[in-house]
Short mmCIF file of C-alpha atoms and ligand atoms in Angstrom, two decimals:
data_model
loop_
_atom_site.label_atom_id
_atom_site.label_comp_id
_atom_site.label_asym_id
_atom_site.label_seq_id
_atom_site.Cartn_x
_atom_site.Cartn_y
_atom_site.Cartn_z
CA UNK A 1 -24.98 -37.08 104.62
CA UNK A 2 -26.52 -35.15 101.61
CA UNK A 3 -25.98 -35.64 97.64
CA UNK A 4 -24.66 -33.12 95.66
CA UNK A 5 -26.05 -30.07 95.04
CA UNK A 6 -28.14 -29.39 92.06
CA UNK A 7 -26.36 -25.88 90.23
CA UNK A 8 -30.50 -24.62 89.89
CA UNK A 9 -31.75 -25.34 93.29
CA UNK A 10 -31.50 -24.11 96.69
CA UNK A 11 -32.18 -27.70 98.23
CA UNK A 12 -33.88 -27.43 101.83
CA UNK A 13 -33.46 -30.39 104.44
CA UNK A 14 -36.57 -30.75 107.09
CA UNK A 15 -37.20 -33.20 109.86
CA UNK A 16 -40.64 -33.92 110.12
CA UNK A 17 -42.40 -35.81 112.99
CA UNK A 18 -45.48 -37.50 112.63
CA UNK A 19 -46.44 -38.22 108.64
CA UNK A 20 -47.47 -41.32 107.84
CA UNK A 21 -46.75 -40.91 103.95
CA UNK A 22 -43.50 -38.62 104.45
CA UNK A 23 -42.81 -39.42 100.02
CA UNK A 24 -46.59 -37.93 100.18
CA UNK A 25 -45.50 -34.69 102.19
CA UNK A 26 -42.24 -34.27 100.54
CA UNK A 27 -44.15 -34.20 97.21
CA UNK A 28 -46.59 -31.79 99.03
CA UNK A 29 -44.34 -29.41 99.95
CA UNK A 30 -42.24 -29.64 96.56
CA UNK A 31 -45.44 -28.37 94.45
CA UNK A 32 -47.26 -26.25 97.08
CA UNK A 33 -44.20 -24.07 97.95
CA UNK A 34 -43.29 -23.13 94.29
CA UNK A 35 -46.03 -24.24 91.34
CA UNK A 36 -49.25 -24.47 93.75
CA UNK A 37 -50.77 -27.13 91.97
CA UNK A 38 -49.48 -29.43 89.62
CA UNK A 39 -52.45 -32.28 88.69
CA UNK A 40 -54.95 -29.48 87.79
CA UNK A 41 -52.98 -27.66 85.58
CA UNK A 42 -53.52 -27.29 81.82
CA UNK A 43 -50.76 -28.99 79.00
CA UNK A 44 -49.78 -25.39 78.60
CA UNK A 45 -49.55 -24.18 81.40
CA UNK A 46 -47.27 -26.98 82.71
CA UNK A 47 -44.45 -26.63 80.09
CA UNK A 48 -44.99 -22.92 81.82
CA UNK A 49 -44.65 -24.05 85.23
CA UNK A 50 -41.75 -26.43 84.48
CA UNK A 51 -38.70 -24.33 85.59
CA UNK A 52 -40.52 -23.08 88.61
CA UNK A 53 -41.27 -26.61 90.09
CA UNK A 54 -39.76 -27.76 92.95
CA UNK A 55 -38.26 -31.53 93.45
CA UNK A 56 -38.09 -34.21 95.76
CA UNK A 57 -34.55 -34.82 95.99
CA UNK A 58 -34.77 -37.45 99.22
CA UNK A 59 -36.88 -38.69 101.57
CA UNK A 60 -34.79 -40.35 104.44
CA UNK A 61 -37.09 -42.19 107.25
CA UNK A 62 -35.12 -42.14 110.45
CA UNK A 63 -35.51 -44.86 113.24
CA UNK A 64 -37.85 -44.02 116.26
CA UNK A 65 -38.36 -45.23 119.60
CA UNK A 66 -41.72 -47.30 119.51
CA UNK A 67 -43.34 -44.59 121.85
CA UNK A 68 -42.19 -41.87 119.13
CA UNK A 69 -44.00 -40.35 116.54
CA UNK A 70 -42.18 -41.53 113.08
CA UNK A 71 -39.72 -38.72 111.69
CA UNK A 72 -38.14 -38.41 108.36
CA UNK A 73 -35.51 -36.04 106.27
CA UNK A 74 -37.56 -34.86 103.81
CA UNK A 75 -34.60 -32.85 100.89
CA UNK A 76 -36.53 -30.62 98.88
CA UNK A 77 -34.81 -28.60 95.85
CA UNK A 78 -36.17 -24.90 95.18
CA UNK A 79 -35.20 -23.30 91.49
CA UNK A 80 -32.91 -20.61 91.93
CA UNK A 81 -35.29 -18.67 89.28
CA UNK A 82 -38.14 -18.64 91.87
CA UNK A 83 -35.91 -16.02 94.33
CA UNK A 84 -34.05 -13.25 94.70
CA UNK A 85 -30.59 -13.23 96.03
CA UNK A 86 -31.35 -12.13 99.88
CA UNK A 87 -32.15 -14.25 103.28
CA UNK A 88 -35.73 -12.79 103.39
CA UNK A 89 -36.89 -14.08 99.45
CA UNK A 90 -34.81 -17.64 100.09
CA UNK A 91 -36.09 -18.08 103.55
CA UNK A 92 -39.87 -16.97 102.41
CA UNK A 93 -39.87 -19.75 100.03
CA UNK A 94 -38.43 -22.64 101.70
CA UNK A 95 -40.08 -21.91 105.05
CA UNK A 96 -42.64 -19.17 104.67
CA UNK A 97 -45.96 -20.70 105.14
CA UNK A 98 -44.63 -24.10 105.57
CA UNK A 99 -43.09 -22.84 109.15
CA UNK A 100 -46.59 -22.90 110.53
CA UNK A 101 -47.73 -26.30 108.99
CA UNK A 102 -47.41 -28.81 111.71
CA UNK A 103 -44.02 -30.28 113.09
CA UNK A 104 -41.84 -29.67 110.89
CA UNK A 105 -38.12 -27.79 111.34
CA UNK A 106 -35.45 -26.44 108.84
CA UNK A 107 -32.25 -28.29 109.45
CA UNK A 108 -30.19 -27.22 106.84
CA UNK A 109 -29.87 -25.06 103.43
CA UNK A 110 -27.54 -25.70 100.45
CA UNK A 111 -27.02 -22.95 98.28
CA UNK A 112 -25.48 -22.96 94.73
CA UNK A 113 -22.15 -21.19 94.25
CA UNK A 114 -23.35 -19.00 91.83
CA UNK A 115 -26.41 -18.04 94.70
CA UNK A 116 -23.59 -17.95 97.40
CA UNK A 117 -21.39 -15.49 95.39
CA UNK A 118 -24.46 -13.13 95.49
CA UNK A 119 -23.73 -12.71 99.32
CA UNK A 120 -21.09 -10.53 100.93
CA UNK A 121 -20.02 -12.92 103.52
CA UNK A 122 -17.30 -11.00 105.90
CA UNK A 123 -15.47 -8.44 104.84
CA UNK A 124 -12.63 -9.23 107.46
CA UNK A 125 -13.50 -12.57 108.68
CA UNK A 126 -10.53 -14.54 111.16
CA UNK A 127 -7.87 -13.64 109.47
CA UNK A 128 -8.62 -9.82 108.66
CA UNK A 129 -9.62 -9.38 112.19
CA UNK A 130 -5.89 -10.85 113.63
CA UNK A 131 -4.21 -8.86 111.34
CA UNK A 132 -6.32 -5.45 112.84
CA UNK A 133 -5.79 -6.43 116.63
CA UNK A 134 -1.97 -7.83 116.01
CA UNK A 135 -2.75 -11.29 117.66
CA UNK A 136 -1.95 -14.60 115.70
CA UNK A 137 -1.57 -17.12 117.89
CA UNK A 138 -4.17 -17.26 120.55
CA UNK A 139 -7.91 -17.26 120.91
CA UNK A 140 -8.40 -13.63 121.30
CA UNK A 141 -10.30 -12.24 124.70
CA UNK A 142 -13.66 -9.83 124.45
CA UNK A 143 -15.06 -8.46 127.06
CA UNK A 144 -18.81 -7.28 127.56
CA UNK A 145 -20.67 -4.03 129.02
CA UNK A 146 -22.58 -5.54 131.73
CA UNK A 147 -23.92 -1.65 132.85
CA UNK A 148 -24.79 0.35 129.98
CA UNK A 149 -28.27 2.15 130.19
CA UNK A 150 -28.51 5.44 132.77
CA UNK A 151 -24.84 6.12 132.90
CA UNK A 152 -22.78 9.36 131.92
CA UNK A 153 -20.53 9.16 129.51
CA UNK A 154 -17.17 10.19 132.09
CA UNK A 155 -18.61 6.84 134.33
CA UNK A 156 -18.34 4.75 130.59
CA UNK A 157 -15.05 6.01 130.08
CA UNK A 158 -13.56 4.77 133.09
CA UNK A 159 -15.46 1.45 132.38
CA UNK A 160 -14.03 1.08 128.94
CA UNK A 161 -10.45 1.51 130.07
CA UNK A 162 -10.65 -0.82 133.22
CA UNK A 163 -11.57 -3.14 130.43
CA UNK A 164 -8.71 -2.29 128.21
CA UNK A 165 -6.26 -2.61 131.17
CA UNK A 166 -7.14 -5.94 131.89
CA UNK A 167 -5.73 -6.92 128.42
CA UNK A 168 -8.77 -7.84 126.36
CA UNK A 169 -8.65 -7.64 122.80
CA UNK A 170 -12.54 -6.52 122.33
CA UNK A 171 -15.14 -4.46 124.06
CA UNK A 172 -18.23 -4.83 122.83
CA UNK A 173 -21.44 -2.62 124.59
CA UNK A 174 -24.25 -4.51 125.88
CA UNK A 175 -26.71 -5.66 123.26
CA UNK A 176 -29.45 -3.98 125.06
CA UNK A 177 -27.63 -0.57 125.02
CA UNK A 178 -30.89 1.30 122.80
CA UNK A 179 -31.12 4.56 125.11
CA UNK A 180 -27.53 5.88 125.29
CA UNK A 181 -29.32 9.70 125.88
CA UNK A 182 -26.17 10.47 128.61
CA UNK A 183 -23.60 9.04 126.54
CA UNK A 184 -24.57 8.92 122.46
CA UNK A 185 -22.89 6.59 120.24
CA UNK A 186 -20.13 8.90 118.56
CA UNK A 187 -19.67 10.40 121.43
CA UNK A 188 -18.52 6.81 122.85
CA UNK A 189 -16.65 6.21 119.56
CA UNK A 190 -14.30 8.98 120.03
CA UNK A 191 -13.56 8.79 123.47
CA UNK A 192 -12.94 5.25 123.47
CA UNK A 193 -11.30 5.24 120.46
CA UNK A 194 -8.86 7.97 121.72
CA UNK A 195 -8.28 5.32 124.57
CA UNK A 196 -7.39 2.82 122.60
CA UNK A 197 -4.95 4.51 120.44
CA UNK A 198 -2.97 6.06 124.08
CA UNK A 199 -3.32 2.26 124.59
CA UNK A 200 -1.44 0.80 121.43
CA UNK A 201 1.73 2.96 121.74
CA UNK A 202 2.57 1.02 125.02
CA UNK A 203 1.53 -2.19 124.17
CA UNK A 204 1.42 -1.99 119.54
CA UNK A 205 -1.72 -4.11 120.02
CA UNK A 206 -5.02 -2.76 118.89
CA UNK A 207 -8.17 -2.57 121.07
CA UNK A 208 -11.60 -3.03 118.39
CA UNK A 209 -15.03 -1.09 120.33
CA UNK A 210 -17.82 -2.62 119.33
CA UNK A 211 -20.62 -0.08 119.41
CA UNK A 212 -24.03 -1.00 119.21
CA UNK A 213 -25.89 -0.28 115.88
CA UNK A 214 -29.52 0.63 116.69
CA UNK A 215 -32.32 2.87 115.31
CA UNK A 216 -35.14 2.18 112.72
CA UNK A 217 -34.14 0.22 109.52
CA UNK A 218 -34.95 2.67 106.87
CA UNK A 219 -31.23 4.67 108.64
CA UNK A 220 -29.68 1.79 109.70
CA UNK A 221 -27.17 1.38 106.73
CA UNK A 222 -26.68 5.43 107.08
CA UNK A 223 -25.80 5.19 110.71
CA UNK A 224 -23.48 2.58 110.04
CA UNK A 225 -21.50 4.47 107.78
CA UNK A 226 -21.76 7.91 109.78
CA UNK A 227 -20.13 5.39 112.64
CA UNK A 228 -17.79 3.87 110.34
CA UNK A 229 -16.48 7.20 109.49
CA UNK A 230 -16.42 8.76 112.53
CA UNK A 231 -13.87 6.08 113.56
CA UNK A 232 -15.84 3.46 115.12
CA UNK A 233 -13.35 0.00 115.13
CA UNK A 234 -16.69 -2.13 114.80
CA UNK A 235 -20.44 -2.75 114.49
CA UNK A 236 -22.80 -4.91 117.33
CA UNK A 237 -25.92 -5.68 115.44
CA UNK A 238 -28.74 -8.06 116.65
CA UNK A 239 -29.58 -9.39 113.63
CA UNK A 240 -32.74 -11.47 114.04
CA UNK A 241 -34.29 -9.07 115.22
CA UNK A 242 -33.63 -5.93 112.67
CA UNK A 243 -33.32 -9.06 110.04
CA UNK A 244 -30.66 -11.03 107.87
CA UNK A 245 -31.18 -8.29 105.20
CA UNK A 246 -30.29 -5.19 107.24
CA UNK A 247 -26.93 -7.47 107.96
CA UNK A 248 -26.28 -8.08 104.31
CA UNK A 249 -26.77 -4.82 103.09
CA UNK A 250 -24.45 -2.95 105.70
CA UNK A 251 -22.13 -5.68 104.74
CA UNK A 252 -22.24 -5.77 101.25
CA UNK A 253 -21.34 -1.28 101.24
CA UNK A 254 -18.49 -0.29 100.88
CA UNK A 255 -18.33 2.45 103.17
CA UNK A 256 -18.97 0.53 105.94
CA UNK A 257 -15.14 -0.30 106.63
CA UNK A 258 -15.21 -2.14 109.86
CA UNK A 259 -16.02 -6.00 111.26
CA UNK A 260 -19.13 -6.66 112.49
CA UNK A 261 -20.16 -8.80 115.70
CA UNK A 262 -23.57 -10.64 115.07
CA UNK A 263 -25.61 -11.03 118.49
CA UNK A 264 -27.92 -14.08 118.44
CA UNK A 265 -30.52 -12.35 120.34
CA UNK A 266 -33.74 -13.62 120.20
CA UNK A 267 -32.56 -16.37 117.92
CA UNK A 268 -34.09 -18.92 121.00
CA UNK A 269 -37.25 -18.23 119.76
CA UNK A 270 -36.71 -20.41 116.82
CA UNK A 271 -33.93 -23.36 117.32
CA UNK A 272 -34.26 -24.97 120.51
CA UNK A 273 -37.50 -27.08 119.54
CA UNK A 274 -36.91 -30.75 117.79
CA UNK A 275 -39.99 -30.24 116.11
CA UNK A 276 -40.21 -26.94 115.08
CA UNK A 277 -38.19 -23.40 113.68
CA UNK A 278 -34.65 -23.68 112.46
CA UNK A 279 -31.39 -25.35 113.60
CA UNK A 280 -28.81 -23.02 115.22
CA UNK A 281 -25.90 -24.18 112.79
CA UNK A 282 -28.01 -23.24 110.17
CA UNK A 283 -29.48 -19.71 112.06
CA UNK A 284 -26.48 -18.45 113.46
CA UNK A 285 -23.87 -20.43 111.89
CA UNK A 286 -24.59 -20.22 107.90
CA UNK A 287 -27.10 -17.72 107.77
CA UNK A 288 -24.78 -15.32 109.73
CA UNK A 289 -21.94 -15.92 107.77
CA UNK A 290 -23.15 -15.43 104.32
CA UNK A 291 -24.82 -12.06 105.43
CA UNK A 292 -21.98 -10.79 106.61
CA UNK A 293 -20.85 -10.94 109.90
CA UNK A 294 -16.58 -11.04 110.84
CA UNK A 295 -17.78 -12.13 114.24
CA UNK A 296 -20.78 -14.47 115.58
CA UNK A 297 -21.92 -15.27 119.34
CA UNK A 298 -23.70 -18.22 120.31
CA UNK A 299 -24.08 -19.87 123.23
CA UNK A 300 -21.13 -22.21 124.63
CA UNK A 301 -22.58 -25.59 125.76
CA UNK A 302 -21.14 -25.20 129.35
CA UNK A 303 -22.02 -21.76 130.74
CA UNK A 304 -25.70 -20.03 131.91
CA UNK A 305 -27.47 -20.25 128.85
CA UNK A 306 -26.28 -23.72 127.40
CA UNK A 307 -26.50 -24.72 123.72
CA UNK A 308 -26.41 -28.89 123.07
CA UNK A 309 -22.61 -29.39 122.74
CA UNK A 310 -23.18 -31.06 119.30
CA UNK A 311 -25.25 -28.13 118.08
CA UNK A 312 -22.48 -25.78 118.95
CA UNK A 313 -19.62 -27.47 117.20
CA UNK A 314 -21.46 -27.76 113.81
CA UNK A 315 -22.26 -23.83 114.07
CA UNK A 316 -18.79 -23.01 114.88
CA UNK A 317 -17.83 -25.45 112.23
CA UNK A 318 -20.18 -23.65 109.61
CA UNK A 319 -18.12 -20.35 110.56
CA UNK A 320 -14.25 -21.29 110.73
CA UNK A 321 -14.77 -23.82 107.33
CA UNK A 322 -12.67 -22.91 104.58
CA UNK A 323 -14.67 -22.55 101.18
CA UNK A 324 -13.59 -20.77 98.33
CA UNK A 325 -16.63 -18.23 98.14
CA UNK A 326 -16.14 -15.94 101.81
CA UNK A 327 -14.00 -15.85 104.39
CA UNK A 328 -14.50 -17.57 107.38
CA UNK A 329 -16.19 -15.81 110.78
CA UNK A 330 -14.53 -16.07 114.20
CA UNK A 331 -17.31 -18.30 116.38
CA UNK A 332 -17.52 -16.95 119.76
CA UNK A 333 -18.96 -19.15 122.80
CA UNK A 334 -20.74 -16.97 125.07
CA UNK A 335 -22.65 -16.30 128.14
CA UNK A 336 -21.35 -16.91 131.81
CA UNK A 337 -17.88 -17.65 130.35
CA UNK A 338 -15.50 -17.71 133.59
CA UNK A 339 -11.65 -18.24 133.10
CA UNK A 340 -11.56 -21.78 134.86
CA UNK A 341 -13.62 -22.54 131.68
CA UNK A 342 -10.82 -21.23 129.11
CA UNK A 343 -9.05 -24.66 129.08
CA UNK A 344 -12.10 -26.68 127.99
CA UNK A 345 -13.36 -23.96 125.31
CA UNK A 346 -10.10 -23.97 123.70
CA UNK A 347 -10.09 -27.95 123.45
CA UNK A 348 -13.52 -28.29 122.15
CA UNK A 349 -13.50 -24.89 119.75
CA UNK A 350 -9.76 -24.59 118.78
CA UNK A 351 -8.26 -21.16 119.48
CA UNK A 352 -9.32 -20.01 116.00
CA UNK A 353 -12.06 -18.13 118.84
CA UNK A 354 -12.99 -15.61 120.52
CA UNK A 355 -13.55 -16.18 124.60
CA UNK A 356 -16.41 -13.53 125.20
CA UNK A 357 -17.39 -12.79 128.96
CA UNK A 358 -19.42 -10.18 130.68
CA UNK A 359 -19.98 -11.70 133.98
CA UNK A 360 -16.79 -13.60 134.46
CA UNK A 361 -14.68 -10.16 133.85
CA UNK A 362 -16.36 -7.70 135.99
CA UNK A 363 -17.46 -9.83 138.65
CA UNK A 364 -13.96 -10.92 139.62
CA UNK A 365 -13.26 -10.33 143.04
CA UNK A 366 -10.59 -7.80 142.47
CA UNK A 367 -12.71 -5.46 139.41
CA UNK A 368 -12.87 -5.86 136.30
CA UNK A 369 -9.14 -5.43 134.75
CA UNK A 370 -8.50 -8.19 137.34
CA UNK A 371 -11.25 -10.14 135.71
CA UNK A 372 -9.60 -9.68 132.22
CA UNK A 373 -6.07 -10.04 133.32
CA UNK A 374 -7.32 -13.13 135.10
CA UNK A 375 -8.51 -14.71 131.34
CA UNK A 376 -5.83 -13.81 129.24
CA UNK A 377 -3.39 -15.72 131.73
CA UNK A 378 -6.01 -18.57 131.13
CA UNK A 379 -5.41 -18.50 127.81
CA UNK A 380 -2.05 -17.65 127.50
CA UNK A 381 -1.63 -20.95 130.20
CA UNK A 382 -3.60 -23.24 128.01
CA UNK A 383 -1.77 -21.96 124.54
CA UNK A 384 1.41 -22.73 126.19
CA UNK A 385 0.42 -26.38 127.52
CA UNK A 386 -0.19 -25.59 131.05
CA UNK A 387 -3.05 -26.57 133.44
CA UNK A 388 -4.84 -23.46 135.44
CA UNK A 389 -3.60 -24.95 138.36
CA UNK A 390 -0.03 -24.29 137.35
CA UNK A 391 -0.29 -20.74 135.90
CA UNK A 392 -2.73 -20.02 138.93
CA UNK A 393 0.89 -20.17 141.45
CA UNK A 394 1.87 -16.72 139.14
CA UNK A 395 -1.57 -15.52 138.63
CA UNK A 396 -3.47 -13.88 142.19
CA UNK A 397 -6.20 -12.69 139.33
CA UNK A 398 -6.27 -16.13 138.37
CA UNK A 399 -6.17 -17.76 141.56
CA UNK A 400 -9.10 -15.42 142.75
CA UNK A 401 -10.85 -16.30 139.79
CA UNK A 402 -10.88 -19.89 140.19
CA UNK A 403 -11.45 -19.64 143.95
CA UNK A 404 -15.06 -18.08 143.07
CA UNK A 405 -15.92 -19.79 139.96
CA UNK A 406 -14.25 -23.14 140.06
CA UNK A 407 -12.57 -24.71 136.98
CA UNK A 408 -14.38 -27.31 134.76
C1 LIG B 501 -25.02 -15.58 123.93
C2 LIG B 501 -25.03 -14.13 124.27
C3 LIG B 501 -24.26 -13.77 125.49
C4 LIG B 501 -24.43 -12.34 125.90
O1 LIG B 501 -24.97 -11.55 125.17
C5 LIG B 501 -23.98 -11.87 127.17
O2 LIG B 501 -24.27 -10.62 127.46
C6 LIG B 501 -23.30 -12.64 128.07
O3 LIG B 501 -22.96 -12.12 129.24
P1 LIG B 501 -22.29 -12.97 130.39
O4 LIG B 501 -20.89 -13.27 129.96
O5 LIG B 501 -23.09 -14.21 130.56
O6 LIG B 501 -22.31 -12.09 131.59
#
């Protein structure tokens, strides 16, 4: 769909609605967003301006119904020397003030390699992850903190390892877990953590925590580190709303050993419009990836909070691709994931996934390690070429499972 990328641009794709001169716009945008003015400006001060300028590199008018407003794919390239090698300068530029000028929405962003080399990507990404937890051929199984805030540390505990016993591979806390007063962070870490290693001598697979990264941004690189080294397996961060940067830089240091999970919270208010804000393959798909995260939720296109099917393929797509630059980030479908789901996840996604359910574990009629066993026969049925029906005759977990939630 798009040319080649230019080695000295960052080239920006936006669908506009409603220009009647979109070669007008394009050119518009190209000079307002870099130069300012172009016409105006003084022989000298042009062969100044020259490596600043942006470009027109397409203008693609798309077909419309007759009672739509005409759209187009407008391709403009922004030179590399204009930025600085972080999310908040690129971003600035190619969508700063243009965000608030009329319909208009970022679809996509190509960077240069030698911009794209600036970034840390993940440090562990699919493969580093599997080799941590021991698991190589399945989707691997997380499981979610539905009840967080208010409770003592002892009634945690007991939470975390129901989890644990129903076979999950993850825990991750709730990513609205700010005011752990009865049960601070470290002091999660290292009882959890202690959990999980009584754990792995029975079973030699390891269970990753996931504890939630949260305080003001000046500390948040310190408190990663502090978390790292106090034995934490990995980081939840909701990155939109701390920002890409506070991703990239706890990333990008070295003492910050561990995966990280990348929550799409709050990332609605910007992709769902057609007209405005930024696609979701391009928000939490290549944005997230480049920054830095091993792990990425989004929303699967079948549970509560649905994402357009198509959507969600490209962003997983822009996580498991191969490229030669970072490693590729496990996409995880989430939010009310149930195990009668598992089957149709794994054919759309591949099991190069992670099946992530709050909900669909805990609210299993028998508890929650009931609700995990109950997905990892799911899975383990589907890897091995069964239907849920079948496995559901050796699983009562499953069986219950499907009884409450159905199977799609
Ligand atoms: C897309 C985010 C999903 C999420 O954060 C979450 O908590 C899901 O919970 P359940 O599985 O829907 O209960």
């Amino acid at each position: 769909m798009f040319m080649t990328i230019d080695q000295e641009y960052v080239v920006a794709t936006y669908l506009v609605h409603g220009h009647h001169n979109f070669y007008k716009k394009a050119q518009e945008i190209a000079v307002g967003l870099t130069v300012g003015t172009w016409t105006d400006l003084p022989k000298a001060k042009k062969e100044q301006m020259i490596p600043h300028l942006g470009k027109v590199i397409e203008v693609k008018v798309l077909k419309h119904k007759s009672d739509e407003s005409p759209k187009a794919l407008l391709l403009i390239g922004y030179p590399l020397v204009n930025m600085n090698p972080d999310i908040p300068s690129i971003l600035t530029t190619v969508f700063g003030k243009l965000s608030m000028d009329g319909q208009i929405k970022l679809i996509d962003l190509q960077l240069p390699d030698s911009l794209l080399s600036k970034f840390p990507g993940p440090r562990f990404g699919i493969d580093g992850i599997r080799r941590m937890i021991g698991v190589h051929n399945r989707p691997l199984l997380m499981s979610i903190f539905k009840q967080c805030i208010g409770l003592p540390l002892h009634e945690l505990e007991k939470e975390y390892q129901n989890q644990v016993d129903g076979q999950v591979d993850l825990v991750k806390d709730d990513e609205i877990f700010f005011r752990d007063d009865y049960a601070p962070a470290l002091k999660r870490i290292a009882a959890f953590e202690k959990y999980n290693q009584q754990k792995q001598e029975n079973t030699k697979k390891r269970v990753l925590y996931a504890v939630n990264l949260t305080g003001p941004v000046t500390q948040l690189v310190e408190q990663a580190k502090q978390l790292s080294n106090a034995g934490a397996s990995c980081l939840l961060l909701n990155v939109v709303p701390y920002g890409f940067d506070v991703l990239h830089r706890i990333a990008a240091d070295p003492d910050v050993n561990i995966p990280i999970i990348a929550h799409p919270a709050f990332t609605g208010s910007f992709y769902p419009s057609p007209y405005y804000g930024l696609s979701a393959p391009l928000l939490i798909g290549k944005l997230m990836r480049l920054s830095g995260a091993d792990i990425v939720l989004f929303p699967s296109p079948y549970g509560s909070v649905a994402m357009p099917k198509k959507e969600a393929l490209e962003l997983a797509n822009l996580l498991q691709s191969t490229n030669s630059i970072h490693r590729p980030a496990f996409p995880t479908p989430s939010a009310g994931i149930h195990p009668g789901l598992v089957p149709t996840i794994i054919r759309d996604f591949g099991d190069n996934i992670i099946i992530n359910a709050g909900g669909g574990i805990h609210g299993h009629p028998q508890g929650t390690t009931a609700g995990g066993k109950a997905f990892m026969d799911a899975i383990q049925a589907t890897n091995s070429g069964q239907t849920l029906a079948q496995a559901a005759d050796n699983s009562a977990e499953l069986r219950s499972a499907i009884d409450k939630w159905g199977a799609l």
